[in-house]
GROMACS .gro file of C-alpha atoms in nm:
model
  212
    1UNK     CA    1  -0.165  -3.124   0.824
    2UNK     CA    2   0.157  -3.322   0.896
    3UNK     CA    3   0.302  -3.086   1.146
    4UNK     CA    4  -0.014  -2.969   1.332
    5UNK     CA    5  -0.226  -3.275   1.336
    6UNK     CA    6   0.058  -3.544   1.337
    7UNK     CA    7  -0.104  -3.720   1.015
    8UNK     CA    8   0.135  -3.925   0.828
    9UNK     CA    9   0.250  -3.773   0.508
   10UNK     CA   10   0.176  -4.096   0.311
   11UNK     CA   11  -0.204  -4.046   0.405
   12UNK     CA   12  -0.213  -3.708   0.265
   13UNK     CA   13  -0.305  -3.655  -0.115
   14UNK     CA   14  -0.327  -3.350  -0.294
   15UNK     CA   15  -0.600  -3.350  -0.566
   16UNK     CA   16  -0.672  -3.081  -0.821
   17UNK     CA   17  -1.058  -3.024  -0.864
   18UNK     CA   18  -1.252  -2.979  -1.189
   19UNK     CA   19  -1.186  -2.640  -1.334
   20UNK     CA   20  -1.371  -2.474  -1.633
   21UNK     CA   21  -1.148  -2.436  -1.943
   22UNK     CA   22  -1.215  -2.087  -2.063
   23UNK     CA   23  -1.240  -1.999  -2.419
   24UNK     CA   24  -1.044  -1.680  -2.400
   25UNK     CA   25  -1.069  -1.571  -2.751
   26UNK     CA   26  -1.444  -1.577  -2.762
   27UNK     CA   27  -1.501  -1.382  -2.457
   28UNK     CA   28  -1.641  -1.033  -2.495
   29UNK     CA   29  -1.439  -0.782  -2.274
   30UNK     CA   30  -1.639  -0.593  -2.009
   31UNK     CA   31  -1.719  -0.236  -2.105
   32UNK     CA   32  -1.620  -0.022  -1.808
   33UNK     CA   33  -1.797   0.320  -1.771
   34UNK     CA   34  -1.469   0.535  -1.746
   35UNK     CA   35  -1.087   0.545  -1.825
   36UNK     CA   36  -0.994   0.468  -1.496
   37UNK     CA   37  -0.738   0.212  -1.391
   38UNK     CA   38  -0.974  -0.107  -1.311
   39UNK     CA   39  -0.873  -0.331  -1.047
   40UNK     CA   40  -1.089  -0.658  -0.985
   41UNK     CA   41  -1.123  -0.857  -0.647
   42UNK     CA   42  -1.338  -1.150  -0.670
   43UNK     CA   43  -1.541  -1.224  -0.358
   44UNK     CA   44  -1.891  -1.334  -0.256
   45UNK     CA   45  -2.158  -1.264   0.000
   46UNK     CA   46  -2.046  -1.126   0.333
   47UNK     CA   47  -1.683  -1.206   0.273
   48UNK     CA   48  -1.503  -1.372   0.532
   49UNK     CA   49  -1.209  -1.237   0.721
   50UNK     CA   50  -0.956  -1.469   0.566
   51UNK     CA   51  -1.049  -1.301   0.245
   52UNK     CA   52  -0.832  -0.999   0.404
   53UNK     CA   53  -1.019  -0.702   0.251
   54UNK     CA   54  -0.869  -0.476   0.523
   55UNK     CA   55  -0.523  -0.499   0.340
   56UNK     CA   56  -0.706  -0.350   0.037
   57UNK     CA   57  -0.876  -0.111   0.227
   58UNK     CA   58  -0.546  -0.003   0.417
   59UNK     CA   59  -0.364   0.007   0.088
   60UNK     CA   60  -0.636   0.244  -0.063
   61UNK     CA   61  -0.577   0.492   0.225
   62UNK     CA   62  -0.216   0.491   0.159
   63UNK     CA   63  -0.280   0.553  -0.201
   64UNK     CA   64  -0.509   0.856  -0.096
   65UNK     CA   65  -0.250   0.984   0.147
   66UNK     CA   66   0.070   0.944  -0.063
   67UNK     CA   67  -0.022   0.915  -0.421
   68UNK     CA   68  -0.320   1.186  -0.426
   69UNK     CA   69  -0.313   1.210  -0.831
   70UNK     CA   70  -0.290   0.827  -0.903
   71UNK     CA   71  -0.561   0.753  -0.635
   72UNK     CA   72  -0.802   0.948  -0.854
   73UNK     CA   73  -0.774   0.730  -1.140
   74UNK     CA   74  -0.803   0.401  -0.953
   75UNK     CA   75  -1.126   0.185  -0.895
   76UNK     CA   76  -1.121  -0.139  -0.710
   77UNK     CA   77  -1.429  -0.343  -0.790
   78UNK     CA   78  -1.555  -0.588  -0.556
   79UNK     CA   79  -1.783  -0.854  -0.675
   80UNK     CA   80  -2.044  -0.836  -0.378
   81UNK     CA   81  -2.289  -0.571  -0.244
   82UNK     CA   82  -2.235  -0.346   0.039
   83UNK     CA   83  -2.547  -0.484   0.191
   84UNK     CA   84  -2.407  -0.830   0.175
   85UNK     CA   85  -2.072  -0.746   0.304
   86UNK     CA   86  -2.216  -0.473   0.552
   87UNK     CA   87  -1.908  -0.507   0.788
   88UNK     CA   88  -1.664  -0.422   0.512
   89UNK     CA   89  -1.852  -0.157   0.381
   90UNK     CA   90  -1.852  -0.007   0.715
   91UNK     CA   91  -1.457  -0.025   0.714
   92UNK     CA   92  -1.463   0.140   0.392
   93UNK     CA   93  -1.658   0.428   0.503
   94UNK     CA   94  -1.472   0.442   0.803
   95UNK     CA   95  -1.130   0.476   0.642
   96UNK     CA   96  -1.294   0.735   0.386
   97UNK     CA   97  -1.201   0.525   0.062
   98UNK     CA   98  -1.558   0.461  -0.063
   99UNK     CA   99  -1.466   0.671  -0.388
  100UNK     CA  100  -1.210   0.409  -0.484
  101UNK     CA  101  -1.355   0.071  -0.355
  102UNK     CA  102  -1.674  -0.004  -0.532
  103UNK     CA  103  -1.921  -0.262  -0.411
  104UNK     CA  104  -2.053  -0.365  -0.768
  105UNK     CA  105  -2.267  -0.667  -0.673
  106UNK     CA  106  -2.268  -1.023  -0.816
  107UNK     CA  107  -2.169  -1.026  -1.188
  108UNK     CA  108  -2.297  -1.313  -1.420
  109UNK     CA  109  -2.060  -1.560  -1.520
  110UNK     CA  110  -1.982  -1.434  -1.882
  111UNK     CA  111  -1.955  -1.071  -1.733
  112UNK     CA  112  -1.691  -1.189  -1.491
  113UNK     CA  113  -1.489  -1.346  -1.763
  114UNK     CA  114  -1.517  -1.022  -1.958
  115UNK     CA  115  -1.392  -0.838  -1.638
  116UNK     CA  116  -1.076  -1.049  -1.654
  117UNK     CA  117  -1.035  -0.956  -2.008
  118UNK     CA  118  -1.049  -0.580  -1.976
  119UNK     CA  119  -0.930  -0.517  -1.608
  120UNK     CA  120  -0.597  -0.382  -1.527
  121UNK     CA  121  -0.517  -0.644  -1.242
  122UNK     CA  122  -0.655  -0.891  -1.015
  123UNK     CA  123  -0.624  -0.817  -0.636
  124UNK     CA  124  -0.613  -1.111  -0.431
  125UNK     CA  125  -0.502  -1.060  -0.071
  126UNK     CA  126  -0.662  -1.373   0.082
  127UNK     CA  127  -0.453  -1.540   0.331
  128UNK     CA  128  -0.637  -1.884   0.322
  129UNK     CA  129  -0.767  -2.073   0.026
  130UNK     CA  130  -0.850  -2.420  -0.095
  131UNK     CA  131  -0.744  -2.330  -0.453
  132UNK     CA  132  -0.792  -1.973  -0.539
  133UNK     CA  133  -0.984  -2.014  -0.849
  134UNK     CA  134  -0.981  -1.660  -0.961
  135UNK     CA  135  -0.590  -1.680  -0.974
  136UNK     CA  136  -0.649  -1.947  -1.244
  137UNK     CA  137  -0.902  -1.767  -1.412
  138UNK     CA  138  -0.698  -1.425  -1.414
  139UNK     CA  139  -0.392  -1.613  -1.543
  140UNK     CA  140  -0.591  -1.772  -1.828
  141UNK     CA  141  -0.625  -1.424  -1.970
  142UNK     CA  142  -0.273  -1.307  -1.903
  143UNK     CA  143  -0.408  -1.041  -1.639
  144UNK     CA  144  -0.145  -0.908  -1.415
  145UNK     CA  145  -0.207  -1.050  -1.063
  146UNK     CA  146  -0.117  -0.906  -0.721
  147UNK     CA  147  -0.139  -1.210  -0.484
  148UNK     CA  148  -0.098  -1.281  -0.112
  149UNK     CA  149   0.265  -1.419  -0.062
  150UNK     CA  150   0.135  -1.743   0.076
  151UNK     CA  151   0.166  -2.131  -0.017
  152UNK     CA  152  -0.148  -2.172  -0.200
  153UNK     CA  153  -0.089  -1.880  -0.446
  154UNK     CA  154   0.246  -1.991  -0.515
  155UNK     CA  155   0.139  -2.347  -0.576
  156UNK     CA  156  -0.149  -2.218  -0.818
  157UNK     CA  157   0.070  -1.962  -1.011
  158UNK     CA  158   0.417  -2.147  -0.997
  159UNK     CA  159   0.458  -2.116  -1.381
  160UNK     CA  160   0.283  -1.770  -1.417
  161UNK     CA  161   0.515  -1.476  -1.495
  162UNK     CA  162   0.233  -1.215  -1.454
  163UNK     CA  163   0.215  -1.247  -1.085
  164UNK     CA  164   0.374  -1.032  -0.789
  165UNK     CA  165   0.351  -1.182  -0.440
  166UNK     CA  166   0.301  -0.922  -0.155
  167UNK     CA  167   0.310  -1.006   0.231
  168UNK     CA  168  -0.054  -1.007   0.345
  169UNK     CA  169  -0.027  -0.736   0.593
  170UNK     CA  170   0.237  -0.505   0.398
  171UNK     CA  171  -0.023  -0.218   0.313
  172UNK     CA  172   0.261  -0.003   0.172
  173UNK     CA  173   0.367  -0.278  -0.039
  174UNK     CA  174  -0.003  -0.349  -0.180
  175UNK     CA  175  -0.041   0.030  -0.237
  176UNK     CA  176   0.304   0.066  -0.410
  177UNK     CA  177   0.264  -0.264  -0.628
  178UNK     CA  178  -0.094  -0.135  -0.728
  179UNK     CA  179   0.082   0.147  -0.910
  180UNK     CA  180   0.409  -0.002  -1.018
  181UNK     CA  181   0.282  -0.348  -1.138
  182UNK     CA  182  -0.102  -0.310  -1.155
  183UNK     CA  183  -0.109   0.003  -1.377
  184UNK     CA  184   0.136  -0.110  -1.619
  185UNK     CA  185  -0.117  -0.201  -1.888
  186UNK     CA  186   0.076  -0.498  -1.961
  187UNK     CA  187  -0.052  -0.865  -2.042
  188UNK     CA  188   0.148  -1.177  -1.995
  189UNK     CA  189   0.171  -1.508  -2.151
  190UNK     CA  190  -0.143  -1.691  -2.039
  191UNK     CA  191  -0.110  -1.974  -1.804
  192UNK     CA  192  -0.173  -2.300  -1.991
  193UNK     CA  193  -0.511  -2.453  -1.883
  194UNK     CA  194  -0.378  -2.806  -1.910
  195UNK     CA  195  -0.414  -2.933  -1.546
  196UNK     CA  196  -0.634  -3.247  -1.528
  197UNK     CA  197  -0.880  -3.302  -1.263
  198UNK     CA  198  -0.797  -3.559  -0.988
  199UNK     CA  199  -1.165  -3.646  -0.918
  200UNK     CA  200  -1.105  -4.003  -1.049
  201UNK     CA  201  -0.786  -4.058  -0.845
  202UNK     CA  202  -1.006  -3.905  -0.565
  203UNK     CA  203  -1.249  -4.160  -0.568
  204UNK     CA  204  -1.026  -4.424  -0.639
  205UNK     CA  205  -0.843  -4.360  -0.302
  206UNK     CA  206  -1.179  -4.361  -0.112
  207UNK     CA  207  -1.271  -4.703  -0.274
  208UNK     CA  208  -0.929  -4.845  -0.164
  209UNK     CA  209  -0.938  -4.709   0.168
  210UNK     CA  210  -0.946  -4.931   0.478
  211UNK     CA  211  -1.175  -4.841   0.752
  212UNK     CA  212  -1.142  -4.951   1.113
   0.00000   0.00000   0.00000
């Protein structure tokens, strides 16, 4: 905002939103139907381009080509339907990776939390986000996270040891890290859920603003 629009830095305020505090201990793990390595990618609806599912599709192609045996044991679960995300579903079919990328549809909230508790890793290749809520949710469970190597992800997960950052267009890197990092069956020290909401400060700023 400062560099592109020339807005004075003193006029820009970073405000952390309200975020649900998850009672991790009482979340029921989601029961997957097989013993595959289950990767979660949280998306909704038709999935805008900046969510960058193409990177996961290209990574799946590389897994299929270079890691044939491992490929058979991997499932990537998208939380939207093929009908809603028809453009991406067509890409998945075009690249021939529909056996690994699953359009599961929308999960209920408690089911989604159960997925975090029982999945092997969260995949988050989005190159633009306001916050990246799934990153915080996954980190609360100590779930391994493969995230885009961009500023928002570093800011949200700066104190979390269970994340590996990958260039958003490094398809080989995503494929390799899905195997090296995402399939190690390791959990990490959960990220503390102690960040306070800045909504109060946000409204104070509005009240104190001077309009011309």
